[in-house]
XYZ file of C-alpha atoms in Angstrom:
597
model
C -76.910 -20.540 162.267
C -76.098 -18.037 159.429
C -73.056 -16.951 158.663
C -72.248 -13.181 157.679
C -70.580 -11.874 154.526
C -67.094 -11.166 157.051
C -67.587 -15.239 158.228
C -67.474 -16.087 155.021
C -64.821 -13.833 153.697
C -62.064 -15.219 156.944
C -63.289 -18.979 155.604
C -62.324 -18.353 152.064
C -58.936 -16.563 152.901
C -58.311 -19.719 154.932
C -58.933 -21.973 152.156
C -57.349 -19.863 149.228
C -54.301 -19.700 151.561
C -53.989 -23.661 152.100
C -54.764 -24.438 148.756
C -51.973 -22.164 147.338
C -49.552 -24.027 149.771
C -50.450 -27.447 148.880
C -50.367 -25.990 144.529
C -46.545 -24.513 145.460
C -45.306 -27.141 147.163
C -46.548 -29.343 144.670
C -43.570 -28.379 142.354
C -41.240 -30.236 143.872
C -42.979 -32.889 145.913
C -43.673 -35.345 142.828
C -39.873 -35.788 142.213
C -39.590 -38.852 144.235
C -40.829 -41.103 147.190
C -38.207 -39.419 149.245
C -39.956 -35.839 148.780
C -43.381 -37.220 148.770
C -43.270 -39.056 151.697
C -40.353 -37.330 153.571
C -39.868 -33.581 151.667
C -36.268 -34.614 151.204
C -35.185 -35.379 154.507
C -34.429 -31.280 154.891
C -36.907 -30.089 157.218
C -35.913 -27.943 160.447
C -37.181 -28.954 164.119
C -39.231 -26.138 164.681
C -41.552 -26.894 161.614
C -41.608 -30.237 162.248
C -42.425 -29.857 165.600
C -45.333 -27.591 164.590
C -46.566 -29.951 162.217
C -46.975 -32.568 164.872
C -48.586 -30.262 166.837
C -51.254 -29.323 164.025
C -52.008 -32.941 163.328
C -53.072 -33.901 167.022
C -55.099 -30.484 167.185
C -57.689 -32.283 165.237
C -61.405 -31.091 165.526
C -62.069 -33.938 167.115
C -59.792 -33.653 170.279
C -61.653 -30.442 171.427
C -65.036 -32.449 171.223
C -63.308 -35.063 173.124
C -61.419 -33.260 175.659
C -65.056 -31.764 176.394
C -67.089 -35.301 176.533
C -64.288 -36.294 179.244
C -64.613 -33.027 181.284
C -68.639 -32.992 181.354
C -68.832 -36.982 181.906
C -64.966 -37.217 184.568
C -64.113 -33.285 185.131
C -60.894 -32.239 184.486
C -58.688 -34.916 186.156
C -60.276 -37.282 183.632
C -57.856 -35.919 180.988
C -55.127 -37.669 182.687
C -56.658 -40.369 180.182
C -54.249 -38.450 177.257
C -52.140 -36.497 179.695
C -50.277 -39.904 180.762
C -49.079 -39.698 176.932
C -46.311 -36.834 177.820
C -44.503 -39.700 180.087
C -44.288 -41.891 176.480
C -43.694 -38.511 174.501
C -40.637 -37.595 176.618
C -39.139 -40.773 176.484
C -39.357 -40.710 172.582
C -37.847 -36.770 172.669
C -34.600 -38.253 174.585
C -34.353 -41.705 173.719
C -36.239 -42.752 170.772
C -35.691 -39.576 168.332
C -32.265 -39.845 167.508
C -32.140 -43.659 167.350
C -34.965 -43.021 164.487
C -33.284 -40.444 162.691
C -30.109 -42.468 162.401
C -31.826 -45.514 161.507
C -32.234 -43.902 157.839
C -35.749 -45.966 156.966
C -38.420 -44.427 154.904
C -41.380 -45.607 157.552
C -41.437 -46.758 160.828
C -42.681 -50.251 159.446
C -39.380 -50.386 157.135
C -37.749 -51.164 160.896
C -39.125 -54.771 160.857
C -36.559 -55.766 158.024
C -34.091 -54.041 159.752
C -34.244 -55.295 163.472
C -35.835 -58.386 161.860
C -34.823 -60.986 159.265
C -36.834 -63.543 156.817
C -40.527 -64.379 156.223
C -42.046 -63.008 159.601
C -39.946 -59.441 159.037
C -41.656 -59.499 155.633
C -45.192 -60.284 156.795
C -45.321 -57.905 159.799
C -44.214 -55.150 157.644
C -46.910 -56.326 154.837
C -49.750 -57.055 157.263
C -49.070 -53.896 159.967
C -49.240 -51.505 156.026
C -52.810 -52.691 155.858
C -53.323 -52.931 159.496
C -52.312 -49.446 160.569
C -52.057 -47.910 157.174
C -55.841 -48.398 156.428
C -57.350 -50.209 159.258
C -56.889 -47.993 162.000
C -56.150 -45.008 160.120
C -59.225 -44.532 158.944
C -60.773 -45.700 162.371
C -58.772 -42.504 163.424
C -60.075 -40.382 160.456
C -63.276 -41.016 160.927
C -63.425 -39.543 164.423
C -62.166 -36.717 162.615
C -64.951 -36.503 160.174
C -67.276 -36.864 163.025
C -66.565 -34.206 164.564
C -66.509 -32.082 161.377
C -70.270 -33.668 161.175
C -71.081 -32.417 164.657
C -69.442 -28.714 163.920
C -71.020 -28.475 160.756
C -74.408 -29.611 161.966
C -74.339 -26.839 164.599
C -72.902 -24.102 163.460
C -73.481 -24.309 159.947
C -76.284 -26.602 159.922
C -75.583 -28.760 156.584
C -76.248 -32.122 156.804
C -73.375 -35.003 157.400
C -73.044 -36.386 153.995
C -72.620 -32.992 152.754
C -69.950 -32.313 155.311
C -67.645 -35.308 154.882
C -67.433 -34.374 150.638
C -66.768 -30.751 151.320
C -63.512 -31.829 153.496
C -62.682 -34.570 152.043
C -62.173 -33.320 147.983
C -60.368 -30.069 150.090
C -58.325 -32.000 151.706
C -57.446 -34.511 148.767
C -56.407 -32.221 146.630
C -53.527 -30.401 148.755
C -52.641 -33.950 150.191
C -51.941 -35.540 147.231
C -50.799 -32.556 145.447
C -48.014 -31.067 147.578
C -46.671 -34.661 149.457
C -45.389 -34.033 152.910
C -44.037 -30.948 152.319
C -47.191 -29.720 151.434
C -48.749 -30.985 154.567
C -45.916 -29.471 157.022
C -46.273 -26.021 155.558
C -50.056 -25.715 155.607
C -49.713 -27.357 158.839
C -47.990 -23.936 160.402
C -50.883 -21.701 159.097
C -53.570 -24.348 160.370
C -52.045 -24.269 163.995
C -52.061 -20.569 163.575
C -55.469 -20.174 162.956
C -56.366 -22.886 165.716
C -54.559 -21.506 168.103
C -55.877 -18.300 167.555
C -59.728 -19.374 167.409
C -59.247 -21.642 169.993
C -58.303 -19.190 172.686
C -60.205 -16.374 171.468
C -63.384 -18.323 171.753
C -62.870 -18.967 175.136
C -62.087 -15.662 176.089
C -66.074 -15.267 174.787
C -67.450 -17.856 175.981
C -66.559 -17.755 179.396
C -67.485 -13.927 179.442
C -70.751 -14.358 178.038
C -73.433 -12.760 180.713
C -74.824 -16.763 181.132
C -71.458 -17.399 182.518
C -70.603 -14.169 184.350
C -66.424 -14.689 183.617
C -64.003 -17.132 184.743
C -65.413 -16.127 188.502
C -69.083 -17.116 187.520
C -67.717 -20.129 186.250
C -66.152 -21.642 188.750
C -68.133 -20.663 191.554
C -71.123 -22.063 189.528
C -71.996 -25.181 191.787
C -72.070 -28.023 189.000
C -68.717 -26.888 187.932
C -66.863 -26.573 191.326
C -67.037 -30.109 191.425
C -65.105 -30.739 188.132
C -62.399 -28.707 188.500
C -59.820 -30.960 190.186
C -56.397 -31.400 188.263
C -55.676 -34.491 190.138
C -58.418 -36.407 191.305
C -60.117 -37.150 194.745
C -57.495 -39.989 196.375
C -60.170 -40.710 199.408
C -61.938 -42.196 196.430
C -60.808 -45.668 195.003
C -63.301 -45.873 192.169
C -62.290 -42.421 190.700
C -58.983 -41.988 191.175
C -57.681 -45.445 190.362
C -59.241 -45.763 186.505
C -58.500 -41.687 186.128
C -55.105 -41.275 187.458
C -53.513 -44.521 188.720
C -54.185 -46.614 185.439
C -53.331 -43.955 182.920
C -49.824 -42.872 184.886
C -48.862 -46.084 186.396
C -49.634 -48.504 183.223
C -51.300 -46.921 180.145
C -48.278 -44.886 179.198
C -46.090 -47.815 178.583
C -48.099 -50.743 177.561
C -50.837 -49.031 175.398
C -50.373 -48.013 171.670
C -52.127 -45.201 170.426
C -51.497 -43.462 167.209
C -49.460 -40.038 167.629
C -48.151 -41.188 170.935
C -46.916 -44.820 170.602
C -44.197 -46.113 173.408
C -40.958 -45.519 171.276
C -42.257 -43.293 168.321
C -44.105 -44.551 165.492
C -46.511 -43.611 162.990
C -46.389 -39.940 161.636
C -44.626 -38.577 164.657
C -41.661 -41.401 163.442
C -42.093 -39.572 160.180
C -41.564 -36.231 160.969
C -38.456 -37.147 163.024
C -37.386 -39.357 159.781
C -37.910 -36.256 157.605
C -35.804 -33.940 159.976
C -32.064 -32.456 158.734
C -30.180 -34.462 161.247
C -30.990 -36.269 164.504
C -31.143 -32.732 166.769
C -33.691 -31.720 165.182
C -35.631 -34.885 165.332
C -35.445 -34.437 169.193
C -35.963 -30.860 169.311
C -39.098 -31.285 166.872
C -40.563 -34.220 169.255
C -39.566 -31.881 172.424
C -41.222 -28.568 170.674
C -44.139 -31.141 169.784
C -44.702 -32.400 173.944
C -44.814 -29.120 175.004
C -47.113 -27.572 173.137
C -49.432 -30.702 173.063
C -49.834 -30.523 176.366
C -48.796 -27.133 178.443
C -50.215 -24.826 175.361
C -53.359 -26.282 173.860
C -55.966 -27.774 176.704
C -56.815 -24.449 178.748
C -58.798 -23.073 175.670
C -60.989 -26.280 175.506
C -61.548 -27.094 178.995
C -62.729 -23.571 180.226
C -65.528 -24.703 177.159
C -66.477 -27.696 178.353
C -66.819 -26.235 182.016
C -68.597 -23.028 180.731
C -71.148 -25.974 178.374
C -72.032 -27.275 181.824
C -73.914 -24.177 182.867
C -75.762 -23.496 179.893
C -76.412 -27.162 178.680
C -76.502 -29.392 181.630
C -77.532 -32.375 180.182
C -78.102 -33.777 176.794
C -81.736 -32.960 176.567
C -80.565 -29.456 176.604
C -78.682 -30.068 173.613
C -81.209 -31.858 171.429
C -83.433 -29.346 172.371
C -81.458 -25.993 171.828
C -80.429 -27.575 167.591
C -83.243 -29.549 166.485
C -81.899 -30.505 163.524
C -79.077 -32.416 164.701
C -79.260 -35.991 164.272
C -80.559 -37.859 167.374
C -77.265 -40.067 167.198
C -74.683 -37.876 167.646
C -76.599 -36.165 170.270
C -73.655 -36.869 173.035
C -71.718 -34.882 175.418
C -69.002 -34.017 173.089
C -71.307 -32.218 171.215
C -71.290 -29.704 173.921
C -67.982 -27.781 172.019
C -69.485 -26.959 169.106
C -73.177 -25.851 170.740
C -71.044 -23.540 173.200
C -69.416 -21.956 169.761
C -73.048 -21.249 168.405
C -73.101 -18.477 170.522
C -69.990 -16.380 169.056
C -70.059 -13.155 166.975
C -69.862 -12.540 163.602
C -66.082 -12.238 162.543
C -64.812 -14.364 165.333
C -67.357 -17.214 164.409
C -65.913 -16.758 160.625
C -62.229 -17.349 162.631
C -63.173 -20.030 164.644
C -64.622 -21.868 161.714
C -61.830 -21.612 160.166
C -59.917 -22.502 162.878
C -61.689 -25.734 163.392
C -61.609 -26.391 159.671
C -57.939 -26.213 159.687
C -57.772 -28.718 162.211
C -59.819 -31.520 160.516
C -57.738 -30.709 157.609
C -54.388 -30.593 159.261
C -55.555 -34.066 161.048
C -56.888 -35.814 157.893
C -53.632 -34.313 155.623
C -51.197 -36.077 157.895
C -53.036 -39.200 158.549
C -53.583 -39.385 154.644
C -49.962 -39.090 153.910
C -48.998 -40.960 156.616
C -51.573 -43.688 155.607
C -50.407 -43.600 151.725
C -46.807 -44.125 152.730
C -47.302 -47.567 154.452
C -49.651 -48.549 151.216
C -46.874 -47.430 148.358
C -43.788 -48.111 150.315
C -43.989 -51.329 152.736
C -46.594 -53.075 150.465
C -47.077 -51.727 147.129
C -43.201 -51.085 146.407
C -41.925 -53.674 148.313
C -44.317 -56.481 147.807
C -46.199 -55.937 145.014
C -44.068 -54.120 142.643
C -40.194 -53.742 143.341
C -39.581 -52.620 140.277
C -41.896 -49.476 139.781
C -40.745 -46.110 138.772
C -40.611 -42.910 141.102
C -43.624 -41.758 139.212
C -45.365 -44.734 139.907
C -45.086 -44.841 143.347
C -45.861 -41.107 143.698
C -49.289 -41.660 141.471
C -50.086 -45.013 143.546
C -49.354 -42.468 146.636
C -52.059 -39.998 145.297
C -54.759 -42.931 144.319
C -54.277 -44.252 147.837
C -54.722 -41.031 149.092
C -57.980 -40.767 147.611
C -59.280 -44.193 148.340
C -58.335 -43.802 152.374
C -60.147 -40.728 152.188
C -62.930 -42.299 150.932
C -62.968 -45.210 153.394
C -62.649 -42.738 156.366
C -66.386 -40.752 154.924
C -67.788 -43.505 155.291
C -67.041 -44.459 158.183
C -67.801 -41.414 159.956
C -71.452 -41.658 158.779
C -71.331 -44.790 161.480
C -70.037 -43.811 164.411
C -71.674 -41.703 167.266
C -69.195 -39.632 169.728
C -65.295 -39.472 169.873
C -64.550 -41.061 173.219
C -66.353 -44.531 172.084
C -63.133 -44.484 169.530
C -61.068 -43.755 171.837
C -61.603 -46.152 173.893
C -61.665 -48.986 171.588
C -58.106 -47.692 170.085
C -56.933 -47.850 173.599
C -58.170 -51.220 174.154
C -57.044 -52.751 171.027
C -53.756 -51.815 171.437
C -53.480 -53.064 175.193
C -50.414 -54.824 175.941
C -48.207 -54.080 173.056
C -46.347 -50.985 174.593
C -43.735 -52.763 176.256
C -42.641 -54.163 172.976
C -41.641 -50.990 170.908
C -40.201 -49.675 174.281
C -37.914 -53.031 174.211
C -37.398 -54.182 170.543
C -34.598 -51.283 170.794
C -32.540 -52.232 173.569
C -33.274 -55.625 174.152
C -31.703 -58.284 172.370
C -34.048 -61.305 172.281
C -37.268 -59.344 171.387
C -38.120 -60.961 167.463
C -40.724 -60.586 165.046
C -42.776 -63.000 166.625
C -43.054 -60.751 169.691
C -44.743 -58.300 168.099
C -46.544 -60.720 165.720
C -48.171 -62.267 168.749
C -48.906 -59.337 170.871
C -50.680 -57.473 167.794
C -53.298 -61.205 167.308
C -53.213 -61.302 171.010
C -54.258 -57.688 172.255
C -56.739 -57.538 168.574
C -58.762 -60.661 169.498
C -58.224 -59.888 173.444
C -60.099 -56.440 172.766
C -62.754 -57.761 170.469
C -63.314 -60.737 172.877
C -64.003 -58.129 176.180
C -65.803 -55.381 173.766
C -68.478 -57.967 172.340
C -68.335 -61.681 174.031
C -67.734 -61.069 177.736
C -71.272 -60.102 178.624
C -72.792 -62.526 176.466
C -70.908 -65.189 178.078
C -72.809 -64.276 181.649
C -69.536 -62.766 182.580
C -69.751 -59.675 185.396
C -69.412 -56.414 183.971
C -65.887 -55.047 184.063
C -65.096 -50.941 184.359
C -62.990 -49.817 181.296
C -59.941 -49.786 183.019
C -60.535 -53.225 184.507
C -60.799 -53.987 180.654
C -57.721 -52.017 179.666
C -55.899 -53.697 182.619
C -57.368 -57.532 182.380
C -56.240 -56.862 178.431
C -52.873 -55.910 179.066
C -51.839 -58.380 181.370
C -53.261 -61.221 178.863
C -51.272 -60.189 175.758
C -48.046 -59.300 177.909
C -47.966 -62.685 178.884
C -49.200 -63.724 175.654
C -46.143 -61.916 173.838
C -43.162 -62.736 176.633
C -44.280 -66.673 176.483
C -43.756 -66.621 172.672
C -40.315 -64.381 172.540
C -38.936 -67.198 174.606
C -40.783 -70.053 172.832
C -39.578 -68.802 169.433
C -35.921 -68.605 168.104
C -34.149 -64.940 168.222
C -33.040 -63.011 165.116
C -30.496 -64.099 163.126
C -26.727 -62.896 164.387
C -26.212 -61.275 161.067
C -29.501 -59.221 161.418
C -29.132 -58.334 164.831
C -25.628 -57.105 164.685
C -26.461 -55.027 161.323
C -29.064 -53.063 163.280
C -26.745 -52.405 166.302
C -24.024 -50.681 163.709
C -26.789 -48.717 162.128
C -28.554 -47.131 165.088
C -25.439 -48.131 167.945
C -28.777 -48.129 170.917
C -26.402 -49.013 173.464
C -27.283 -50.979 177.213
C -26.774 -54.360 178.695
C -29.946 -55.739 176.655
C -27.594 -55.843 173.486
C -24.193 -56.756 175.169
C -25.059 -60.570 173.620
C -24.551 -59.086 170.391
C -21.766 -56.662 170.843
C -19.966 -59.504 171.865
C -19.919 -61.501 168.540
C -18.728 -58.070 166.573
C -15.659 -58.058 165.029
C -12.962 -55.894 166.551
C -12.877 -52.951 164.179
C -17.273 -52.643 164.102
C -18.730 -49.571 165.262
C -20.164 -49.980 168.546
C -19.816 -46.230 169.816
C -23.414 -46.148 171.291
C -23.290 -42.600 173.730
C -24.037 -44.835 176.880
C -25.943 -41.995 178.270
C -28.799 -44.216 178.501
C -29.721 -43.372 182.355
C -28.967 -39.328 181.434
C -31.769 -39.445 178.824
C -34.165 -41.504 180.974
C -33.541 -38.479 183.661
C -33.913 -36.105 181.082
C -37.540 -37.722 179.909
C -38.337 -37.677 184.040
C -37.243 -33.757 184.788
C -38.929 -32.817 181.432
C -42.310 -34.199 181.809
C -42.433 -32.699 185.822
C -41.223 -29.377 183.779
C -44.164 -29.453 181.165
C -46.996 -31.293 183.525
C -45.852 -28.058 186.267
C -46.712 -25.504 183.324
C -49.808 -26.908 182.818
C -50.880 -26.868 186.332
C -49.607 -23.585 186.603
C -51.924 -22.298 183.735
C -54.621 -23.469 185.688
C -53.989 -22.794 188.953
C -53.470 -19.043 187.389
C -57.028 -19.351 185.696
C -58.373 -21.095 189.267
C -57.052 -17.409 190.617
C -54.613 -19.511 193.195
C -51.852 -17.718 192.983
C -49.867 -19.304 195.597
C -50.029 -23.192 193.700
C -49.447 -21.102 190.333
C -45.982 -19.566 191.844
C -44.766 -23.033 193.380
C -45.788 -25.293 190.073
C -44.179 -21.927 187.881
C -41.150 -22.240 189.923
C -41.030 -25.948 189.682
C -41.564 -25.763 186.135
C -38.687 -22.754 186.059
C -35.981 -25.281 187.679
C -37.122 -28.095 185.273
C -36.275 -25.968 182.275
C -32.681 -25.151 184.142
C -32.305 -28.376 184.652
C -32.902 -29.378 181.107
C -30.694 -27.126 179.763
C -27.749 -28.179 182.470
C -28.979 -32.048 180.945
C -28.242 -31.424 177.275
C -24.913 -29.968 177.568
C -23.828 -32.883 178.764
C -25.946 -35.569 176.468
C -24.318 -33.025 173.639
C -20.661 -32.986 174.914
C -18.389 -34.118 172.011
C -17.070 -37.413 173.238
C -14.211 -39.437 171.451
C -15.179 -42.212 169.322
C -14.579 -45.906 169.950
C -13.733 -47.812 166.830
């Protein structure tokens, strides 16, 4: 496909805009760690909440949330929808305790809730381990699916593709620091955002489709456009709603929506000005992840179905593509082939900005874990601020490079998916628990991440081989779960706890509150600061009434798009008395209340 002289001139804007963000923030963000890292601990909710927002709205979600609809329909996104149950539950619970903790990263907690030689290799082994392990796993996908756009729309080759991004997005990473990355972030979601729902509103009225009334009265659509699915059928509706709402939520770790926080969503709330606007940044975050954002990419993927039905139709419609990333999610990118000149300049640069805004925070998030927790803390102790801020830039670089790579191996987002999910089986329950439950050590999570690693690799490439029976994914997710829960619980109480001293450090610092810590509180001295809000079952009501309140706008969207007016006014007024309810909820989690000293 060739681009016109307007495409062209909407792409460069795009860049020449992001790159003057990441060369002005750069003034200030090679001060220190601190601003590199954390942009001085200064930034309000509302950008931070964007940010977050930006990040997940990577190219390669709308490729993904369109392999799911073509292969499950639309209840199959319950897979990532189950997330806003662990999302909320950060939001009420988890932000603040994060914010007051005052730690650079999320793996600086382990020598916090945890004390001597185990504290210090979990933190050194999970820098590698998440730091560059999986987050270039998670980068690549990314990089796929600028391979797949690129090869469709724009028709350059993948090696070609994964350069162009990466030394783009390099050089405002590792210029501007975090800061850099939240502020580009704004103008990336704005452009996605914009593309996004513009190219459905296309799409779907392209004469193939005949509007949203073609479309869903097309008969291979009708039957995907369930929100919940069919309960007279066991084998869909247990792996595509039971699993991910009952179970996944809680006992599965997945980057950007780990049980308790974590990763760069624990960095944002770290770098926020005080701990309410680490909750309202995580709350902003929820609700546009998932009431704003999926409408634009499913009416896509449903409108792909009628013109390519199967994958043949693909292959055969762009030639040039590489027969092996010929796959379903492919489908988002074909459908885009089709748009105008101007638009098609926008929605490139729409879907540019979110590869970038993707790669840019999993970069810095990546670099922090390498300079901080191993470099700095192992390796070094003594380095200079400028040190650590040009180690922060090399490792920049090299993850970057490590990610390219990558990409050039894998074939379709939803195989890395899945293996994410499965590798992190299990270990859910832990980051829930390490903060309000006493006896959880750094063994626990020591054994659950061996235990759910060599669990996953065991059922992804040595259970067939073995003349085992075939298991379903979620049988997999499920079988892998219960194996490293047990695995972890049998080891907390095999092993000894943290020391006193630790234990009762943490509880001053972050004051969690509930009966899991009352063992501890105990052995404080009299005049200790133990003034946790004990609002504990007020916040878990608040995560409950706000994820009804976003999951109801959601279903209202659609039932609006579905044209069923009378579902869209009973989930809009459900969703009306959740945000009433909210509101009623934080006055009274925010009500000054005397402290005990």
């Amino acid at each position: 496909m060739q681009l016109t002289s307007l495409d062209w001139i909407i792409v460069f804007i795009f860049f020449a805009v992001t790159l003057a963000i990441g060369l002005w923030a750069s003034r200030g963000s090679g001060k220190s760690t601190q601003d590199f890292f954390l942009s001085g601990r200064n930034m309000p909710w509302w950008l931070l909440g964007v940010s977050m927002v930006a990040t997940t709205f990577s190219a390669d979600t709308p490729n993904l949330v369109t392999d799911i609809v073509r292969k499950q329909g639309v209840a199959g996104n319950w897979a990532w929808w189950a997330f806003l149950l662990t999302g909320m539950l950060t939001v009420f619970v988890y932000a603040r305790l994060w914010r007051r903790s005052g730690v650079m990263t999320d793996l600086e907690f382990y020598e916090l809730r945890y004390a001597g030689g185990p504290a210090r290799f979990l933190r050194q082994f999970r820098a590698i381990y998440l730091g560059v392990f999986f987050n270039v796993m998670i980068m690549a996908t990314v990089c796929l699916a600028g391979i797949k756009i690129a090869g469709v729309l724009l028709d350059i080759d993948p090696i070609t593709t994964v350069v162009l991004v990466s030394v783009v997005t390099v050089l405002y990473s590792a210029l501007g620091g975090l800061k850099g990355v939240i502020l580009t972030d704004f103008v990336q979601f704005t452009f996605a955002m914009a593309g996004a729902i513009w190219a459905a509103y296309y799409v779907i009225n392209l004469p193939v489709i005949g509007g949203l009334e073609g479309l869903l009265s097309h008969p291979e659509v009708t039957e995907k456009l369930d929100l919940v699915p069919d309960f007279d059928n066991p084998e869909v509706y247990v792996p595509l709603f039971v699993v991910p709402i009952a179970v996944q939520w809680w006992s599965v770790w997945y980057p950007g929506a780990e049980p308790g926080g974590g990763g760069y969503v624990a960095q944002r709330m770290l770098a926020a000005k005080n701990e309410n606007h680490a909750v309202g940044a995580t709350l902003l975050f929820n609700a546009f992840h998932y009431a704003l954002r999926p409408w634009p990419w499913i009416l896509i993927a449903l409108a792909s179905i009628v013109v390519f039905p199967d994958l043949d139709s693909i292959a055969a419609a762009f030639p040039n593509v590489a027969a092996n990333v010929i796959n379903d999610d492919l489908a988002y990118p074909a459908m885009l082939s089709f748009l105008p000149a101007g638009l098609l300049g926008l929605v490139i640069a729409s879907l540019i900005a979110a590869v970038m805004s993707t790669l840019s925070t999993h970069l810095n998030w990546g670099s922090s874990y390498v300079v901080h927790d191993w470099y700095h803390r192992f390796i070094d102790p003594d380095a200079s601020e400028d040190r650590l801020v040009l180690i922060g830039r090399i490792s920049t670089v090299l993850l970057m490079v490590m990610a390219a790579v990558l990409a050039l191996a894998l074939s379709n987002a939803l195989q890395a998916f899945a293996i994410l999910l499965q590798i992190g089986a299990g270990t859910g329950l832990i980051f829930i628990l390490r903060w309000f439950w006493w006896r959880i050590n750094a063994y626990t999570e020591i054994a659950g991440m061996f235990i759910s690693f060599v669990v996953a690799l065991f059922l992804e490439f040595a259970w067939l081989p073995l003349g085992l029976p075939e298991l379903a994914g979620y049988a997999k997710l499920l079988l892998g779960i219960g194996i490293t829960t047990v695995g972890w619980l049998t080891v907390t109480f095999a092993t000894r706890p943290t020391d006193m001293k630790t234990l009762q450090n943490f509880y001053t610092t972050t004051r969690p509150g509930g009966p899991g810590w009352d063992p501890v509180v105990a052995t404080l001295p009299a005049h200790a600061d133990t003034s946790a809000d004990g609002q504990l079952p007020l916040r878990i009501l608040a995560m409950l009434v706000g994820a009804v309140t976003i999951y109801s706008i959601l279903f209202a969207t659609g039932f609006f798009l579905y044209n069923n007016l009378s579902a869209t006014l009973i989930a809009g007024l459900i969703a009306a008395a959740g945000i009433v309810a909210l509101l009623f909820i934080w006055s009274k989690l925010n009500k000054p209340k005397p402290r005990i000293v």
